[in-house]
mmCIF file of N, CA and C in Angstrom:
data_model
loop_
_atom_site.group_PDB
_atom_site.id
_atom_site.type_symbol
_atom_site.label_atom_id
_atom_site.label_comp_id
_atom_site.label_asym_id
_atom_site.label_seq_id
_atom_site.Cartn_x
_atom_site.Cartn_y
_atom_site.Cartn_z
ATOM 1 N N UNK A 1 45.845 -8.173 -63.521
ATOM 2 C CA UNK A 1 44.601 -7.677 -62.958
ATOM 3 C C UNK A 1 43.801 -8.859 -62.420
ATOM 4 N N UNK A 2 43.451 -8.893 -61.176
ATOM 5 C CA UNK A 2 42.374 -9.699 -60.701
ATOM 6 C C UNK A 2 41.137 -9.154 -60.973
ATOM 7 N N UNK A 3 40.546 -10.500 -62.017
ATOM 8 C CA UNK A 3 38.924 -10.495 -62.389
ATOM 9 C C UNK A 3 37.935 -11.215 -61.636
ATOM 10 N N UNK A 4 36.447 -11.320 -61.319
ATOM 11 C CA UNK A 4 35.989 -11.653 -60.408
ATOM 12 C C UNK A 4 35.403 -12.924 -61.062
ATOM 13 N N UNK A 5 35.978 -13.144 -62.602
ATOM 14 C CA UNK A 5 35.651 -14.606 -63.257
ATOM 15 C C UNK A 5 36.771 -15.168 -63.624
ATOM 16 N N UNK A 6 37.042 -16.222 -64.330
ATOM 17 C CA UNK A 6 37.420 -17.277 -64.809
ATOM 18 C C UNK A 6 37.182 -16.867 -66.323
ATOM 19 N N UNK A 7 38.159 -16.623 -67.309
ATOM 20 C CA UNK A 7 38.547 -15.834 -68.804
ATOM 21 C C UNK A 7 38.446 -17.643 -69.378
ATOM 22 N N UNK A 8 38.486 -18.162 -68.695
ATOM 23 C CA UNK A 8 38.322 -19.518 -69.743
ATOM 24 C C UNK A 8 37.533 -20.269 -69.568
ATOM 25 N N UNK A 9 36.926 -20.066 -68.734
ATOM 26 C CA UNK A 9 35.174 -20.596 -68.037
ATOM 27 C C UNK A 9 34.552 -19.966 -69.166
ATOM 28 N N UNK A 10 34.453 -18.661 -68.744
ATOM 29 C CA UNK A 10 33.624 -17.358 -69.677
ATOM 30 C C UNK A 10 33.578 -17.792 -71.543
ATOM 31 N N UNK A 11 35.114 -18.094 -71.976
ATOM 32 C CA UNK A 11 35.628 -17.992 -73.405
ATOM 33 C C UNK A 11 34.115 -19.599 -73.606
ATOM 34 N N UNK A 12 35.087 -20.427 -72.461
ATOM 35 C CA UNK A 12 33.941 -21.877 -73.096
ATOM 36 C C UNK A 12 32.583 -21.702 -73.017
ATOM 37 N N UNK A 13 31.832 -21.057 -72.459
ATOM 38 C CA UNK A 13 30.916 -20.724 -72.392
ATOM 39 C C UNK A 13 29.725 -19.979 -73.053
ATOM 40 N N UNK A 14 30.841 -19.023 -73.692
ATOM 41 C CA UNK A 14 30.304 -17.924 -74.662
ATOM 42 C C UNK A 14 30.538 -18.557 -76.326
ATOM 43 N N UNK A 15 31.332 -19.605 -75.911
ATOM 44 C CA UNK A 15 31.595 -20.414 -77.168
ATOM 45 C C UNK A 15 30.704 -21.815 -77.957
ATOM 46 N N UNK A 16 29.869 -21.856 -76.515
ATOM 47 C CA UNK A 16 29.204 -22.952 -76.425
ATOM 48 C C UNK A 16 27.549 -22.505 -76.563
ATOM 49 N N UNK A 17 27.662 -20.941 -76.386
ATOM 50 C CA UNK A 17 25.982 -20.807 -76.564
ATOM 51 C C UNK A 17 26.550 -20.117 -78.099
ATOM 52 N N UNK A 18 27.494 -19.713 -78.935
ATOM 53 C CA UNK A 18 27.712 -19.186 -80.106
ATOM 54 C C UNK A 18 27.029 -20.233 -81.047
ATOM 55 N N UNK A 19 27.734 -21.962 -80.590
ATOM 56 C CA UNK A 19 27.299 -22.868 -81.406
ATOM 57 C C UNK A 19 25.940 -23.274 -81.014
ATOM 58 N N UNK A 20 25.550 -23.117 -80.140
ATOM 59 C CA UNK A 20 23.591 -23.568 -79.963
ATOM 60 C C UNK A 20 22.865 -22.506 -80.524
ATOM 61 N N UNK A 21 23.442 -20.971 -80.994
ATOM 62 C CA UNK A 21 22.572 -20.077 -81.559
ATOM 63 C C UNK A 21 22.753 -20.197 -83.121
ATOM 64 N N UNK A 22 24.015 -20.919 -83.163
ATOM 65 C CA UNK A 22 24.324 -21.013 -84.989
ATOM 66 C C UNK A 22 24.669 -20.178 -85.398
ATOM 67 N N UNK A 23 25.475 -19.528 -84.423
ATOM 68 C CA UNK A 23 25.849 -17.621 -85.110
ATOM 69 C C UNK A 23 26.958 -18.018 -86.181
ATOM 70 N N UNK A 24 27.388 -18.776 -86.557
ATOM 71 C CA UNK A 24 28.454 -18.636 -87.608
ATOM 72 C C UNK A 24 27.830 -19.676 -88.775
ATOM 73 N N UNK A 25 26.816 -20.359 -88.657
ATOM 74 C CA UNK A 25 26.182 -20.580 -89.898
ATOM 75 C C UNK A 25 26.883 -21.913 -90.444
ATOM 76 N N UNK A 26 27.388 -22.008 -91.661
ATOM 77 C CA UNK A 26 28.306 -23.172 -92.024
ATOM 78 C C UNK A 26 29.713 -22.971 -91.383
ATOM 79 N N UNK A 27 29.744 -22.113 -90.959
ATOM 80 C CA UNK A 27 31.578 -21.957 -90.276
ATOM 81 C C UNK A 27 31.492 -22.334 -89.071
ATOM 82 N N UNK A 28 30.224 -22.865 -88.374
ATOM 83 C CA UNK A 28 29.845 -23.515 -87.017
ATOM 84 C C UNK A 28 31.198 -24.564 -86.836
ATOM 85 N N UNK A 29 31.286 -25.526 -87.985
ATOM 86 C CA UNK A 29 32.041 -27.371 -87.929
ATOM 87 C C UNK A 29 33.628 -26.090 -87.711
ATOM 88 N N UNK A 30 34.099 -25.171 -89.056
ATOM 89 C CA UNK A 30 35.319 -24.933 -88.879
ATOM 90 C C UNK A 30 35.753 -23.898 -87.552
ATOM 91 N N UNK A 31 35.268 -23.385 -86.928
ATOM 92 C CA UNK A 31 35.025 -22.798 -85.614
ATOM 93 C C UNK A 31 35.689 -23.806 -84.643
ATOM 94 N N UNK A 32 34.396 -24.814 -84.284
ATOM 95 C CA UNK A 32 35.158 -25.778 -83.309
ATOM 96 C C UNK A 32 36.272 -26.518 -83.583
ATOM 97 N N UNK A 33 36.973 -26.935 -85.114
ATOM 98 C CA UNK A 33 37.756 -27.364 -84.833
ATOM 99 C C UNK A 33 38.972 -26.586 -84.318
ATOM 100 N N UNK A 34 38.699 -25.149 -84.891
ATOM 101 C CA UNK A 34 39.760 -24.378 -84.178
ATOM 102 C C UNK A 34 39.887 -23.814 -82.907
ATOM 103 N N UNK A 35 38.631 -23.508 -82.532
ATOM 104 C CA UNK A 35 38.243 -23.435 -80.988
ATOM 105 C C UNK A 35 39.058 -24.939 -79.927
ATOM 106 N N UNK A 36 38.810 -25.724 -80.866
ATOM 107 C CA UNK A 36 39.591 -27.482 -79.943
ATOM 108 C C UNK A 36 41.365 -27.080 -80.173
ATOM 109 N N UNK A 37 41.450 -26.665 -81.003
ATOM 110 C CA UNK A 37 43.136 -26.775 -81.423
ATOM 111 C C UNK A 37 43.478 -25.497 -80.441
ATOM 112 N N UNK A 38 42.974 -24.323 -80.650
ATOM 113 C CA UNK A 38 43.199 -23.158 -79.534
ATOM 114 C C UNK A 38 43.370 -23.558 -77.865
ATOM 115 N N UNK A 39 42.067 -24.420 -77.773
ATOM 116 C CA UNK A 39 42.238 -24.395 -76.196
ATOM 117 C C UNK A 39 43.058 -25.830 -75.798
ATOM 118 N N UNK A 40 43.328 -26.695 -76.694
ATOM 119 C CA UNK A 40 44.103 -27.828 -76.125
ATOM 120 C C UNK A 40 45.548 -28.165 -76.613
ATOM 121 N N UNK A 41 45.862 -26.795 -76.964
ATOM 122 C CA UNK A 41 47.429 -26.721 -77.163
ATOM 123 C C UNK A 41 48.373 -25.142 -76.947
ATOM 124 N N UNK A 42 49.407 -25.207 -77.076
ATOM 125 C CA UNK A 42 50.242 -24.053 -76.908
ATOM 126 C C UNK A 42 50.983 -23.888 -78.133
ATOM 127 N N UNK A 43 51.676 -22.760 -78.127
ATOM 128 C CA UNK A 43 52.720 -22.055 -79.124
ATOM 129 C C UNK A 43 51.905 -22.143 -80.444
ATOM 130 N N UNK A 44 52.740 -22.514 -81.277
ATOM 131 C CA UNK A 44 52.400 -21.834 -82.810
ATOM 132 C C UNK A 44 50.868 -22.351 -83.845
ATOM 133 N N UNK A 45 50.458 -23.791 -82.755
ATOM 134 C CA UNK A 45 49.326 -24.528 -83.350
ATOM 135 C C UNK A 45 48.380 -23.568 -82.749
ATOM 136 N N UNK A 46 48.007 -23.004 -81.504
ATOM 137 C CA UNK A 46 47.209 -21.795 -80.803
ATOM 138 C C UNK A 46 47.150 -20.968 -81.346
ATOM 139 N N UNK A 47 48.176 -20.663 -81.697
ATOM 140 C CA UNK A 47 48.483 -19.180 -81.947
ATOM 141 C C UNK A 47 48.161 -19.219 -84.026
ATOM 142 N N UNK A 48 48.205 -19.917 -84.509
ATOM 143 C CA UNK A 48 47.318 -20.370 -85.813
ATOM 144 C C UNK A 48 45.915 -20.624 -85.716
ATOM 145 N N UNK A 49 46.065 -21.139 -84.958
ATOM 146 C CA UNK A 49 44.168 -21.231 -84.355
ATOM 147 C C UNK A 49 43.522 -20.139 -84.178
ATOM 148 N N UNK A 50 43.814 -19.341 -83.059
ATOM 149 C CA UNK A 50 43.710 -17.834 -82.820
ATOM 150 C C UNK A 50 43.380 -17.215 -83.878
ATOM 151 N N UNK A 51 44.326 -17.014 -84.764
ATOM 152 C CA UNK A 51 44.808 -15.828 -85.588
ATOM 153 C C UNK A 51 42.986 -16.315 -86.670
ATOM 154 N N UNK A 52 43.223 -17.876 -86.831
ATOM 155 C CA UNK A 52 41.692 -17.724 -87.463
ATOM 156 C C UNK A 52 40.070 -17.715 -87.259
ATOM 157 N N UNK A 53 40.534 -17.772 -85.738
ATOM 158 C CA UNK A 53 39.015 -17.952 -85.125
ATOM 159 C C UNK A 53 38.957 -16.223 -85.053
ATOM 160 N N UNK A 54 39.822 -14.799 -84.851
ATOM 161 C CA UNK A 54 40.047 -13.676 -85.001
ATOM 162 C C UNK A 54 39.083 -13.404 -86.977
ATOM 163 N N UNK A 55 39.617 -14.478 -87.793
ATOM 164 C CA UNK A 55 39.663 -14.104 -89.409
ATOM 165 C C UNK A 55 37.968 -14.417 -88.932
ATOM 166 N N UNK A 56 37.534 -15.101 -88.679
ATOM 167 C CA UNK A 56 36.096 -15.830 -88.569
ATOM 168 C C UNK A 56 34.705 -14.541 -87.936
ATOM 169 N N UNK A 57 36.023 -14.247 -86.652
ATOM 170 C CA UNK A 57 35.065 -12.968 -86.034
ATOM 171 C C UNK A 57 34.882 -11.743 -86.833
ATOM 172 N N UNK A 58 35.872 -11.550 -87.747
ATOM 173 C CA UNK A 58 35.745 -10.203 -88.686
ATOM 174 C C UNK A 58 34.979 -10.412 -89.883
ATOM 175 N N UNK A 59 34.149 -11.363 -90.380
ATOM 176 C CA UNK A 59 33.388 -11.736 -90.833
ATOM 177 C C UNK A 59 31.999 -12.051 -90.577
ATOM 178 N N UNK A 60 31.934 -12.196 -89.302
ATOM 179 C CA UNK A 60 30.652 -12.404 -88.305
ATOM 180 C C UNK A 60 30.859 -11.268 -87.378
ATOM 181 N N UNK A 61 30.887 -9.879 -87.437
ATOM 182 C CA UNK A 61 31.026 -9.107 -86.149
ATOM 183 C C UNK A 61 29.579 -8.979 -85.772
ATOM 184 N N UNK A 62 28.459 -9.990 -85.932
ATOM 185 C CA UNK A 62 27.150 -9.210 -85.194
ATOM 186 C C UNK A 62 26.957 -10.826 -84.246
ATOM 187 N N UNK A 63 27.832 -11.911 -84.306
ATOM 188 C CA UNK A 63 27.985 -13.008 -83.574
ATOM 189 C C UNK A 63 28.089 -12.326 -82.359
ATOM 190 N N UNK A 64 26.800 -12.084 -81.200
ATOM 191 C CA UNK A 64 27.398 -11.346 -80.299
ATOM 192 C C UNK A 64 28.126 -12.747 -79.044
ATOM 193 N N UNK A 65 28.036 -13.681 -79.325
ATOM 194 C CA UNK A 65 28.646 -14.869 -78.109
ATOM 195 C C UNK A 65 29.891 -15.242 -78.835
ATOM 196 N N UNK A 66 29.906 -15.168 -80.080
ATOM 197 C CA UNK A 66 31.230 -15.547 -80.725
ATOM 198 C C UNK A 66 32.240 -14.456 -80.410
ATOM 199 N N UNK A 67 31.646 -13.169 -80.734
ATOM 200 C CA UNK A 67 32.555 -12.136 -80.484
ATOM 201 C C UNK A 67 32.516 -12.167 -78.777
ATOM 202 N N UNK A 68 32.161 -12.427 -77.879
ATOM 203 C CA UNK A 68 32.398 -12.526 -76.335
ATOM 204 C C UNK A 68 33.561 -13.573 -76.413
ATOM 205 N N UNK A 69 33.253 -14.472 -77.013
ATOM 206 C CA UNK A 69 34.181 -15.714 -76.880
ATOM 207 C C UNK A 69 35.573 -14.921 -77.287
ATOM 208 N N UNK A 70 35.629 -14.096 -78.269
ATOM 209 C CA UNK A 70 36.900 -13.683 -79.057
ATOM 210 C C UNK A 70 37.674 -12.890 -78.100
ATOM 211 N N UNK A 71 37.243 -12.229 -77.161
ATOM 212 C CA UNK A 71 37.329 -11.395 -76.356
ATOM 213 C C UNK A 71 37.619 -12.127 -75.416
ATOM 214 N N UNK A 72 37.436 -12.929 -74.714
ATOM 215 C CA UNK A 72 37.960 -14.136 -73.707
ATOM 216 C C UNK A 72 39.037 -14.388 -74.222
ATOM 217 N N UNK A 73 38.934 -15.007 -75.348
ATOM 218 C CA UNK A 73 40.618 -15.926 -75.947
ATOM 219 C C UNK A 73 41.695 -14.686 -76.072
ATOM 220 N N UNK A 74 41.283 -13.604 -76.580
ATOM 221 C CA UNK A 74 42.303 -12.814 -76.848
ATOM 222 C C UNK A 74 42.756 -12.336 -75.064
ATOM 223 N N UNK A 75 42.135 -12.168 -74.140
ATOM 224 C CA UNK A 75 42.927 -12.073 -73.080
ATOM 225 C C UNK A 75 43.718 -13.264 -72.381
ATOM 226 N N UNK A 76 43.369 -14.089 -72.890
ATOM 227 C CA UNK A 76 43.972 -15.395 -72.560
ATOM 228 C C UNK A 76 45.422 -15.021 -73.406
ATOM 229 N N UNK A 77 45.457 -14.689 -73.970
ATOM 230 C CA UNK A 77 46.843 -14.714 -75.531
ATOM 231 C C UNK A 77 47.791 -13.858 -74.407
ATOM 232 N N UNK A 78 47.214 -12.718 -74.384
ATOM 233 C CA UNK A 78 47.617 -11.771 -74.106
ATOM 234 C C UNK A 78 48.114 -11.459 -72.250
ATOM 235 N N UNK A 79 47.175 -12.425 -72.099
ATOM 236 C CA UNK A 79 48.072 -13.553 -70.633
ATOM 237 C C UNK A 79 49.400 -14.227 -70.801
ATOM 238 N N UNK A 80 49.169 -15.070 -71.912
ATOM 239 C CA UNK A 80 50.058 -15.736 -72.128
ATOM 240 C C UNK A 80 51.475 -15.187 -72.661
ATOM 241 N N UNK A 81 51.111 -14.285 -73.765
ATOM 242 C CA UNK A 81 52.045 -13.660 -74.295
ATOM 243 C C UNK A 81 51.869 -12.127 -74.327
ATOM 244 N N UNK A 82 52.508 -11.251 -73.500
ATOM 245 C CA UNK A 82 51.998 -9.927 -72.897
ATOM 246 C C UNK A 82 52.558 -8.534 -74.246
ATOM 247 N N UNK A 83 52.015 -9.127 -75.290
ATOM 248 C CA UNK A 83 52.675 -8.119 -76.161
ATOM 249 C C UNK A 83 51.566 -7.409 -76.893
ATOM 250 N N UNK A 84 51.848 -5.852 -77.522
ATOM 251 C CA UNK A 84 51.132 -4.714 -77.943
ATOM 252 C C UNK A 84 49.802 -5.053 -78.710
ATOM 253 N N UNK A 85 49.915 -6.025 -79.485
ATOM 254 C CA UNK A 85 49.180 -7.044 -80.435
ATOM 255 C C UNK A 85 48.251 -7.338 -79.810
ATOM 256 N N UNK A 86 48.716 -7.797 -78.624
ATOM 257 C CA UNK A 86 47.344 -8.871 -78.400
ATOM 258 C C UNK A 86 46.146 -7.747 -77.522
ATOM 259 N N UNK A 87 47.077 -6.640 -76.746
ATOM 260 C CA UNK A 87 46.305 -5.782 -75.752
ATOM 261 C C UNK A 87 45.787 -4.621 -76.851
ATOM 262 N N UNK A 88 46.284 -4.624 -77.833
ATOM 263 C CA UNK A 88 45.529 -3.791 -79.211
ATOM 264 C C UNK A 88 44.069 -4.570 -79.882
ATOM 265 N N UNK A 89 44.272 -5.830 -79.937
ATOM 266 C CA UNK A 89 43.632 -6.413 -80.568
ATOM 267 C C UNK A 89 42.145 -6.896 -79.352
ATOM 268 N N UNK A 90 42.550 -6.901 -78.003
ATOM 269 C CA UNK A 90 41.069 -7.068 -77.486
ATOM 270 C C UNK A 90 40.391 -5.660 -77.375
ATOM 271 N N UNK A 91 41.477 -4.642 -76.989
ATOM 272 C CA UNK A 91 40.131 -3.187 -76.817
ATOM 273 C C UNK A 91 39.438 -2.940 -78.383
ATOM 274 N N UNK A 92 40.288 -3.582 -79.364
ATOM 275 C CA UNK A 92 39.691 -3.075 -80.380
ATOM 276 C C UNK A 92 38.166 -4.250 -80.419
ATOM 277 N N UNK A 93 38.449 -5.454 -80.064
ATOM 278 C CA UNK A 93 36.962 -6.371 -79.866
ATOM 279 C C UNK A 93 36.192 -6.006 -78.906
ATOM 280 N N UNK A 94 36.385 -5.389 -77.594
ATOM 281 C CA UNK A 94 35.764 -5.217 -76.596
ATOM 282 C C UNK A 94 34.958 -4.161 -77.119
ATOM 283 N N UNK A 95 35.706 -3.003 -77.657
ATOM 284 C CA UNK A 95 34.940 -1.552 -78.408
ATOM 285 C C UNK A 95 33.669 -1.828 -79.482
ATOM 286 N N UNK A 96 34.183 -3.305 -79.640
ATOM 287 C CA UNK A 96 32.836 -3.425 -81.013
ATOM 288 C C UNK A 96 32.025 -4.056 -80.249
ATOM 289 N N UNK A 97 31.824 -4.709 -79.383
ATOM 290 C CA UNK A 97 30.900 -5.733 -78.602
ATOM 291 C C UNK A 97 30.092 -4.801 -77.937
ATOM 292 N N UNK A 98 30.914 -3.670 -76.805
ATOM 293 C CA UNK A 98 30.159 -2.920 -76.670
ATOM 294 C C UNK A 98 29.655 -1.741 -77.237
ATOM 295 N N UNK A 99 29.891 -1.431 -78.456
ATOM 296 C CA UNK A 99 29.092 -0.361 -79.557
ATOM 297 C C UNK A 99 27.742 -1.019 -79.486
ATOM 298 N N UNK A 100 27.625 -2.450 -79.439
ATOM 299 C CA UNK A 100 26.170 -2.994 -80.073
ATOM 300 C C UNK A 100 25.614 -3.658 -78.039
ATOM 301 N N UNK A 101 25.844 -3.138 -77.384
ATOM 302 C CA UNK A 101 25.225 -3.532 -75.849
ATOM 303 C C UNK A 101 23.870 -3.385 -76.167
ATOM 304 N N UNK A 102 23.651 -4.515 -75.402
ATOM 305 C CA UNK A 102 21.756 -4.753 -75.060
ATOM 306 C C UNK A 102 21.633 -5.009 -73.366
ATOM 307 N N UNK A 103 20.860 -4.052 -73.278
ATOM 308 C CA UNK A 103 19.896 -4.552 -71.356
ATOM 309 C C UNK A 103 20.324 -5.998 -71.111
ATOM 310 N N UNK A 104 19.897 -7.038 -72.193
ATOM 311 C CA UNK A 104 20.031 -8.193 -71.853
ATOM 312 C C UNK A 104 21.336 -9.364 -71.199
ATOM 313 N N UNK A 105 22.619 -8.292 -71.762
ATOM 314 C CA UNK A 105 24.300 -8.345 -71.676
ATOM 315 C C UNK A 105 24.662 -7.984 -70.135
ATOM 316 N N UNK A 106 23.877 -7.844 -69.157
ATOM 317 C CA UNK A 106 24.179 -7.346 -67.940
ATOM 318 C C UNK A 106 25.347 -7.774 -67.666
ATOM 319 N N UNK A 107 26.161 -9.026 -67.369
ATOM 320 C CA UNK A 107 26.828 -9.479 -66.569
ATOM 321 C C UNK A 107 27.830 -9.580 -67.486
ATOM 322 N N UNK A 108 27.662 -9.851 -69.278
ATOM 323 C CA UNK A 108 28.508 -10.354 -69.926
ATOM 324 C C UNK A 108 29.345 -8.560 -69.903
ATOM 325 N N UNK A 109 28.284 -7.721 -69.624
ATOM 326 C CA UNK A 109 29.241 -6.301 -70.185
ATOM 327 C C UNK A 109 30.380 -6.002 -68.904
ATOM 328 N N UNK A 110 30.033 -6.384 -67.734
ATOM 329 C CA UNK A 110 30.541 -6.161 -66.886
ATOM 330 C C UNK A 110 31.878 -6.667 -67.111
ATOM 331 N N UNK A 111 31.509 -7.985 -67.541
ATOM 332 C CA UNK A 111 33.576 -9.009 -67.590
ATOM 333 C C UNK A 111 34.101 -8.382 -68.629
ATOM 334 N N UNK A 112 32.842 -7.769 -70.141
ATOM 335 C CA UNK A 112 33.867 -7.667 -71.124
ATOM 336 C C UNK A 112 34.093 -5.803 -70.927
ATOM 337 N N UNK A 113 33.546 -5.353 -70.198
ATOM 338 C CA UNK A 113 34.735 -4.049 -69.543
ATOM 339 C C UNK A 113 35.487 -4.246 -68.435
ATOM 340 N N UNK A 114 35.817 -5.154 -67.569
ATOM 341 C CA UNK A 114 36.614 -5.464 -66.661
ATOM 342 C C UNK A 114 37.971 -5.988 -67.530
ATOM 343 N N UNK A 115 37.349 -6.834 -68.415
ATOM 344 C CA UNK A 115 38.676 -7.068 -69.677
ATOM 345 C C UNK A 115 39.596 -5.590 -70.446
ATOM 346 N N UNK A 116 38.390 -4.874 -71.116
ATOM 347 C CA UNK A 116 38.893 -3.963 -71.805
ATOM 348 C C UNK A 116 39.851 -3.109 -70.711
ATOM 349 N N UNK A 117 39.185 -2.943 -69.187
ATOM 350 C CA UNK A 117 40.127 -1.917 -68.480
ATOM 351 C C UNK A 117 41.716 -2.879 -67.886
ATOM 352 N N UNK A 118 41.476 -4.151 -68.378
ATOM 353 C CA UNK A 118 42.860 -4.935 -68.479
ATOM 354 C C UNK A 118 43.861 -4.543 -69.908
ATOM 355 N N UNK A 119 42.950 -4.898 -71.184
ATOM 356 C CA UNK A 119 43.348 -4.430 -72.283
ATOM 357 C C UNK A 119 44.370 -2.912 -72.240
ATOM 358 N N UNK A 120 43.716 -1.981 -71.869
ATOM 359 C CA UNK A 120 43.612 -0.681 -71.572
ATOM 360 C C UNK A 120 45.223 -0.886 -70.629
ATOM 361 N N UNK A 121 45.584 -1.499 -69.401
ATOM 362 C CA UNK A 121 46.438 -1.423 -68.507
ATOM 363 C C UNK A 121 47.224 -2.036 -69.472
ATOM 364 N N UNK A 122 46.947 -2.936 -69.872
ATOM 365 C CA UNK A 122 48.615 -3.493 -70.825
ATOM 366 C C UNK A 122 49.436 -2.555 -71.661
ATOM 367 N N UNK A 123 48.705 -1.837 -72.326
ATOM 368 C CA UNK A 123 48.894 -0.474 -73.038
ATOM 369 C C UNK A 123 49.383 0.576 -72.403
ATOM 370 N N UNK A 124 48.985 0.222 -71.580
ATOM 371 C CA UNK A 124 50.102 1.755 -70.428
ATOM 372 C C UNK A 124 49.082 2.834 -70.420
ATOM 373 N N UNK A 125 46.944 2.172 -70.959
ATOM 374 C CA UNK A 125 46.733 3.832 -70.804
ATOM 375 C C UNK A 125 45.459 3.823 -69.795
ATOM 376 N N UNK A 126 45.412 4.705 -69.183
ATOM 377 C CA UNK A 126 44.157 4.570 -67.861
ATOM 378 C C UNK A 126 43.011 5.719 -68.716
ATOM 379 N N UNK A 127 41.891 5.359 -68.988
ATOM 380 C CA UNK A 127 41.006 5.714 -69.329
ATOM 381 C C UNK A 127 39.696 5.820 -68.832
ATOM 382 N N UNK A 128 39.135 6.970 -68.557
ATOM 383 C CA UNK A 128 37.828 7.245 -67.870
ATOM 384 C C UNK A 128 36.931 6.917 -68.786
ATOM 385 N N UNK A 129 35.890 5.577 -67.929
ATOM 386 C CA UNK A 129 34.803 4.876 -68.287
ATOM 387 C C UNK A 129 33.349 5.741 -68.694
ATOM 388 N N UNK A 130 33.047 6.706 -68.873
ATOM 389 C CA UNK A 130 32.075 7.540 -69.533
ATOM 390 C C UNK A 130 30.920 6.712 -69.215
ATOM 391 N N UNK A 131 30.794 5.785 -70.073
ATOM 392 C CA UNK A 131 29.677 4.875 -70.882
ATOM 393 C C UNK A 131 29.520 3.777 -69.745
ATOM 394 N N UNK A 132 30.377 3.266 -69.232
ATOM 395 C CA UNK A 132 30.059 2.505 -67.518
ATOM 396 C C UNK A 132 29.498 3.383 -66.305
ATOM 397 N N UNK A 133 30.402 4.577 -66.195
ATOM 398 C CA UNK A 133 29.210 5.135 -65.090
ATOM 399 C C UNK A 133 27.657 5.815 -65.556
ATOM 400 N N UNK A 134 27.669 6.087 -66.587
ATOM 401 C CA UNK A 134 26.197 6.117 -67.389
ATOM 402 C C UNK A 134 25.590 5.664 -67.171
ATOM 403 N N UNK A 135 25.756 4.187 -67.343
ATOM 404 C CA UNK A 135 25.363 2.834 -67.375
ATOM 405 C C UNK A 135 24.525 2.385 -65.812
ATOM 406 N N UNK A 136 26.232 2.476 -64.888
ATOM 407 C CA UNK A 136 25.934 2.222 -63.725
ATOM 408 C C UNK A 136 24.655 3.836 -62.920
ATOM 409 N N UNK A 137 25.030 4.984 -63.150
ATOM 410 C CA UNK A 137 23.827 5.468 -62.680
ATOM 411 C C UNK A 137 22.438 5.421 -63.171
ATOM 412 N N UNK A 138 22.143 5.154 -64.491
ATOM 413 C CA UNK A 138 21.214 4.355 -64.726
ATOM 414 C C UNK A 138 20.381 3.255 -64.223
ATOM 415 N N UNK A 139 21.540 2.448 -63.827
ATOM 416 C CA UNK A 139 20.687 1.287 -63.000
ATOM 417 C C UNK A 139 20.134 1.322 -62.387
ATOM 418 N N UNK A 140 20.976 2.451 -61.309
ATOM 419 C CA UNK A 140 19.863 3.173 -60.288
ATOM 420 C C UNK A 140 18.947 3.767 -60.265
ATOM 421 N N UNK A 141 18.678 4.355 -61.180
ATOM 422 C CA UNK A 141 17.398 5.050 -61.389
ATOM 423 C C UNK A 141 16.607 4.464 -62.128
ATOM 424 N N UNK A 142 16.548 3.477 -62.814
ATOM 425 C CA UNK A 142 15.900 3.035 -63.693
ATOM 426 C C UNK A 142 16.000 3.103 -65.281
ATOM 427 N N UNK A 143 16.919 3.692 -65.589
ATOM 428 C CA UNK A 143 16.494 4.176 -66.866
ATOM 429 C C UNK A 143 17.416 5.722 -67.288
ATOM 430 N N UNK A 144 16.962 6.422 -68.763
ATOM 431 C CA UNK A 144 17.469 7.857 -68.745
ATOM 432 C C UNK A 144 16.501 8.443 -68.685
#
């Protein structure tokens, strides 16, 4: 799927205002080191990295930049390695990120449903967006 961003621009980004908000508290130091081991290597050291910066987010699910970030990396994985796991494992992050949407998420909701309807295609399932065209006729009008 062509996205109209950069999934690893976005991941560093959302990773970088996680640690200026302190959303993970003392797990801030063990975060980045796994966030560094994730993005500056391949195969099984990543993919260990991953699996705990994932253990980190299920412990912090109200981290809303950490959980954006999680949602970046996991389509990155799932770039990399195109299997059931990984396209299971972002709609199930994308679904929690956006359960808790704020007005303020404009742009971030846009990539992280442009992701989920990637998530969604890996899976083999095409699903009508309800809660996006809501959303989007809303805008237009202002409001409900």
């Amino acid at each position: 799927m062509d996205l109209p961003f950069d999934p690893a621009i976005a991941a560093h980004n959302a990773f970088q205002l996680a640690q200026r908000r302190k959303e993970l508290g003392a797990d801030g130091a063990s975060a980045a080191e796994w966030e560094a081991a994730f993005s500056a290597s391949a195969g099984a050291e990543a993919t260990q990295a991953y699996r705990r910066l994932l253990t980190l987010g299920d412990r912090y699910p109200t981290a809303r930049a950490f959980q954006e970030f999680l949602i970046y990396s996991t389509w990155q994985q799932a770039a990399e390695d195109p299997i059931a796991e990984h396209f299971q494992q972002g709609l199930k992050l994308c679904d929690r990120f956006l359960a808790r949407m704020e007005p303020s998420d404009a742009r971030n909701l846009t990539q992280v449903r442009a992701l989920r309807v990637s998530f969604l295609n890996g899976l083999g399932i095409q699903e009508h967006d309800e809660i996006a065209e809501e959303h989007d006729r809303d805008a237009f009008k202002g409001g409900d």
